[in-house]
């Protein structure tokens, strides 16, 4: 658990580099941070085109969650967006670029943020799920409530899970402004929120790297999103 929290803390600090410039006087003070983590087996299976920047097209599959983004949100469900017109200066993080390219790859050929145009970041560990026997496979589904409970115990707050075609697509973790964990949703909502499109049992699919057409990837046994239970 300590290793997990250290990894999350590092991820948050790196992601803050991308969002620190969006605060401005035009918007009221935000309430909390939302960290969105993507499961590459679900995201990469929908890859239509390969390019040098797309980590889904690497020779080996990505084995861990990646960071989709870190956002500032309001408690009422809205968020500030593009609060200033200042430009992001890539030179300020030049020394971090090799690390970001290795651990924060993009999962598409053209993925831009609303304000600056950024890339994703690798989440270093998925050990909490692995230690609980939750492994990436196309042959097994896991109870959604078990996934939520495992993450809640390790993280210390309720996450939000988002699915696509019966597969886990996104894990959302929320933080207070002092970076202490907080609930993203009410406990009941993590299972009942229909907007998250999660069935009672979900898969963590694998995928085949380098495919350039979604119809080809869906036809392979390596990716077989399981239907709603």
Coordinates of C-alpha atoms in Angstrom, one line a residue:
X1 CA 0.0 0.0 0.0
X2 CA 2.8 2.4 0.8
X3 CA 4.4 1.7 -2.6
X4 CA 1.0 2.4 -4.2
X5 CA 0.6 5.7 -2.4
X6 CA 4.1 6.8 -3.3
X7 CA 3.4 6.0 -6.9
X8 CA 0.2 8.0 -6.9
X9 CA 1.9 10.9 -5.2
X10 CA 4.6 11.0 -7.9
X11 CA 1.9 10.7 -10.6
X12 CA 0.0 13.6 -9.2
X13 CA 3.0 15.8 -8.9
X14 CA 4.0 15.1 -12.5
X15 CA 0.4 15.7 -13.8
X16 CA 0.3 19.0 -11.9
X17 CA 2.9 20.4 -14.3
X18 CA 0.3 20.1 -17.0
X19 CA -2.6 21.8 -15.1
X20 CA -0.9 24.4 -13.0
X21 CA -1.3 27.0 -15.7
X22 CA -5.1 26.8 -16.0
X23 CA -6.0 28.6 -12.8
X24 CA -7.0 32.2 -13.4
X25 CA -9.2 35.0 -12.1
X26 CA -12.1 34.3 -14.5
X27 CA -13.1 31.1 -12.6
X28 CA -14.0 30.5 -8.9
X29 CA -11.6 28.4 -6.8
X30 CA -11.9 24.7 -7.7
X31 CA -12.9 22.1 -5.0
X32 CA -10.8 19.0 -5.7
X33 CA -8.5 17.2 -8.1
X34 CA -9.7 14.2 -10.2
X35 CA -7.0 11.8 -11.5
X36 CA -8.2 9.7 -14.4
X37 CA -6.4 6.4 -15.1
X38 CA -7.0 4.4 -18.3
X39 CA -6.7 0.6 -18.8
X40 CA -4.7 0.3 -22.0
X41 CA -6.2 -3.1 -22.9
X42 CA -9.6 -1.3 -23.4
X43 CA -8.3 1.9 -24.9
X44 CA -5.8 0.4 -27.3
X45 CA -8.3 -2.1 -28.7
X46 CA -10.0 0.8 -30.3
X47 CA -6.9 2.1 -32.0
X48 CA -7.6 2.9 -35.7
X49 CA -4.2 4.2 -36.7
X50 CA -0.6 3.7 -35.7
X51 CA 2.1 6.3 -35.5
X52 CA 5.4 6.9 -33.8
X53 CA 3.7 8.6 -30.8
X54 CA 1.0 6.0 -30.2
X55 CA 2.1 3.7 -27.4
X56 CA -0.6 1.2 -28.3
X57 CA 1.5 0.4 -31.4
X58 CA 4.6 -0.6 -29.5
X59 CA 6.0 -4.1 -29.9
X60 CA 4.9 -5.1 -26.4
X61 CA 1.5 -4.5 -24.8
X62 CA 1.3 -1.9 -22.1
X63 CA 0.8 -3.9 -18.9
X64 CA -0.4 -1.1 -16.5
X65 CA -2.8 1.7 -16.1
X66 CA -1.8 5.0 -17.8
X67 CA -2.9 8.4 -16.7
X68 CA -5.5 10.1 -18.9
X69 CA -5.3 13.4 -17.1
X70 CA -5.5 15.3 -13.8
X71 CA -8.3 17.8 -13.7
X72 CA -9.6 20.4 -11.2
X73 CA -13.3 20.0 -10.5
X74 CA -16.2 21.5 -8.6
X75 CA -18.4 19.6 -6.2
X76 CA -21.5 20.4 -8.3
X77 CA -20.1 18.3 -11.2
X78 CA -18.8 21.2 -13.3
X79 CA -15.2 22.3 -13.8
X80 CA -13.1 25.3 -14.8
X81 CA -11.8 25.1 -18.3
X82 CA -9.1 27.2 -20.2
X83 CA -9.2 30.0 -17.7
X84 CA -6.3 31.9 -19.2
X85 CA -4.8 32.4 -22.6
X86 CA -1.2 31.7 -21.5
X87 CA 0.8 29.2 -23.6
X88 CA 2.4 26.1 -22.2
X89 CA 6.2 26.3 -22.5
X90 CA 7.6 22.9 -23.2
X91 CA 11.1 24.1 -22.4
X92 CA 10.3 24.3 -18.7
X93 CA 10.0 20.5 -18.4
X94 CA 12.7 19.6 -21.0
X95 CA 14.6 17.6 -18.3
X96 CA 11.5 15.5 -17.6
X97 CA 10.7 14.6 -21.3
X98 CA 12.6 11.3 -21.4
X99 CA 10.9 10.1 -18.2
X100 CA 7.5 11.3 -19.5
X101 CA 7.9 9.6 -22.8
X102 CA 8.7 6.3 -21.1
X103 CA 6.1 6.4 -18.3
X104 CA 3.5 8.8 -19.7
X105 CA 2.9 7.7 -23.4
X106 CA -0.1 8.9 -25.4
X107 CA -2.6 6.2 -26.5
X108 CA -3.5 7.9 -29.8
X109 CA -1.9 9.7 -32.7
X110 CA -3.7 13.0 -32.0
X111 CA -4.7 13.5 -28.4
X112 CA -4.8 17.1 -27.2
X113 CA -6.0 18.7 -24.0
X114 CA -8.6 21.5 -24.2
X115 CA -6.0 24.2 -23.5
X116 CA -2.4 23.1 -24.3
X117 CA -2.2 19.8 -26.1
X118 CA -0.5 17.3 -23.9
X119 CA 0.3 13.6 -23.6
X120 CA -0.6 11.0 -21.1
X121 CA 1.4 9.6 -18.1
X122 CA 2.1 6.0 -17.0
X123 CA 0.8 5.0 -13.6
X124 CA 3.7 3.0 -12.2
X125 CA 2.0 0.2 -10.3
X126 CA -1.2 -1.9 -10.4
X127 CA 0.1 -4.1 -7.5
X128 CA -3.0 -3.7 -5.4
X129 CA -5.2 -5.4 -8.0
X130 CA -2.5 -8.0 -8.9
X131 CA -2.0 -8.9 -5.2
X132 CA -5.7 -9.5 -4.9
X133 CA -5.7 -11.9 -7.9
X134 CA -7.1 -9.4 -10.4
X135 CA -5.1 -9.9 -13.6
X136 CA -5.5 -8.9 -17.2
X137 CA -7.2 -11.7 -19.1
X138 CA -9.8 -12.2 -21.8
X139 CA -11.0 -15.4 -20.1
X140 CA -12.4 -14.1 -16.9
X141 CA -14.7 -11.4 -15.5
X142 CA -14.4 -9.8 -12.1
X143 CA -17.2 -8.5 -9.8
X144 CA -17.3 -4.7 -10.1
X145 CA -18.0 -4.4 -6.4
X146 CA -14.8 -6.4 -5.6
X147 CA -12.7 -4.1 -7.8
X148 CA -14.2 -1.0 -6.1
X149 CA -13.6 -2.5 -2.6
X150 CA -10.0 -3.4 -3.3
X151 CA -9.2 0.0 -4.6
X152 CA -11.1 1.8 -1.8
X153 CA -9.2 -0.2 0.9
X154 CA -5.8 0.6 -0.7
X155 CA -6.5 4.2 -1.6
X156 CA -8.5 5.2 1.5
X157 CA -11.4 6.7 -0.5
X158 CA -14.2 5.7 -2.9
X159 CA -13.1 5.6 -6.6
X160 CA -15.2 6.0 -9.7
X161 CA -15.1 3.2 -12.3
X162 CA -16.0 3.7 -16.0
X163 CA -16.5 0.9 -18.5
X164 CA -16.7 0.4 -22.3
X165 CA -18.4 -2.7 -23.8
X166 CA -18.2 -4.5 -20.5
X167 CA -14.5 -3.9 -19.9
X168 CA -12.9 -1.6 -17.4
X169 CA -11.8 1.6 -19.2
X170 CA -11.2 4.2 -16.6
X171 CA -10.4 4.4 -12.9
X172 CA -10.9 7.8 -11.3
X173 CA -9.3 8.8 -8.0
X174 CA -10.1 12.1 -6.3
X175 CA -8.0 14.3 -4.0
X176 CA -8.6 17.3 -1.8
X177 CA -6.5 20.3 -2.6
X178 CA -3.9 19.2 -0.1
X179 CA -3.6 15.9 -2.0
X180 CA -5.3 13.8 0.6
X181 CA -7.7 11.2 -0.9
X182 CA -11.4 11.9 -1.0
X183 CA -14.4 10.1 -2.3
X184 CA -15.2 10.7 -5.9
X185 CA -18.8 9.6 -5.5
X186 CA -21.1 8.3 -2.8
X187 CA -20.5 4.7 -2.0
X188 CA -23.7 3.5 -3.6
X189 CA -23.1 5.5 -6.8
X190 CA -19.9 3.7 -7.7
X191 CA -22.0 0.7 -8.6
X192 CA -25.3 2.4 -9.5
X193 CA -24.3 5.3 -11.7
X194 CA -25.6 4.3 -15.1
X195 CA -23.4 7.0 -16.8
X196 CA -20.3 4.8 -16.0
X197 CA -21.7 2.0 -18.2
X198 CA -20.3 -0.7 -15.9
X199 CA -22.1 -4.1 -15.6
X200 CA -21.9 -6.2 -12.4
X201 CA -19.0 -8.2 -13.8
X202 CA -16.2 -6.5 -15.9
X203 CA -13.1 -7.7 -17.7
X204 CA -9.6 -6.3 -17.9
X205 CA -8.8 -7.2 -21.5
X206 CA -5.4 -7.7 -23.1
X207 CA -4.7 -6.5 -26.7
X208 CA -2.4 -7.0 -29.6
X209 CA -0.1 -4.0 -30.3
X210 CA 0.3 -2.5 -33.7
X211 CA -3.1 -3.0 -35.2
X212 CA -4.2 -0.2 -37.6
X213 CA -7.8 -1.1 -38.0
X214 CA -10.4 -1.5 -35.3
X215 CA -12.3 -4.1 -37.2
X216 CA -9.2 -6.3 -37.3
X217 CA -8.6 -5.8 -33.6
X218 CA -12.1 -6.7 -32.6
X219 CA -11.9 -9.8 -34.6
X220 CA -8.9 -11.2 -32.7
X221 CA -9.3 -13.4 -29.7
X222 CA -6.7 -11.3 -27.9
X223 CA -9.4 -8.7 -27.4
X224 CA -12.8 -9.9 -26.6
X225 CA -14.8 -7.5 -24.4
X226 CA -17.3 -9.5 -22.5
X227 CA -20.9 -8.6 -22.7
X228 CA -22.9 -7.2 -19.8
X229 CA -23.6 -9.9 -17.2

